[in-house]
Amino acid sequence: MATKKTPPRPAPTATPAPPKCGPCDGTGEVATTVHVGRKRRAVGKQAGICLACFGTGEATTD
């Protein structure tokens, strides 16, 4: 008697990637203007942590 053939298992589905944060576009960093002097002149930009996602790059689910 021949052995019974079982059908192959379905391929596992990949979990969807979490949505990217809007202000930082998923990088976790935003550009922050640097001010100097008494008149608070803008002299350049520096990288700062994104306050919307706290540097993770993922959008909040709330």
mmCIF file with all atom_site columns, C-alpha atoms in Angstrom, residues 58-62:
data_model
loop_
_atom_site.group_PDB
_atom_site.id
_atom_site.type_symbol
_atom_site.label_atom_id
_atom_site.label_alt_id
_atom_site.label_comp_id
_atom_site.label_asym_id
_atom_site.label_entity_id
_atom_site.label_seq_id
_atom_site.pdbx_PDB_ins_code
_atom_site.Cartn_x
_atom_site.Cartn_y
_atom_site.Cartn_z
_atom_site.occupancy
_atom_site.B_iso_or_equiv
_atom_site.pdbx_formal_charge
_atom_site.auth_seq_id
_atom_site.auth_comp_id
_atom_site.auth_asym_id
_atom_site.auth_atom_id
_atom_site.pdbx_PDB_model_num
ATOM 1 C CA . GLU A 1 58 ? 8.072  54.507 13.819 1.00 0.00 ? 58 GLU A CA 1
ATOM 2 C CA . ALA A 1 59 ? 4.777  56.354 13.995 1.00 0.00 ? 59 ALA A CA 1
ATOM 3 C CA . THR A 1 60 ? 2.871  56.171 17.258 1.00 0.00 ? 60 THR A CA 1
ATOM 4 C CA . THR A 1 61 ? -0.254 54.026 17.280 1.00 0.00 ? 61 THR A CA 1
ATOM 5 C CA . ASP A 1 62 ? -2.303 56.374 19.463 1.00 0.00 ? 62 ASP A CA 1
#
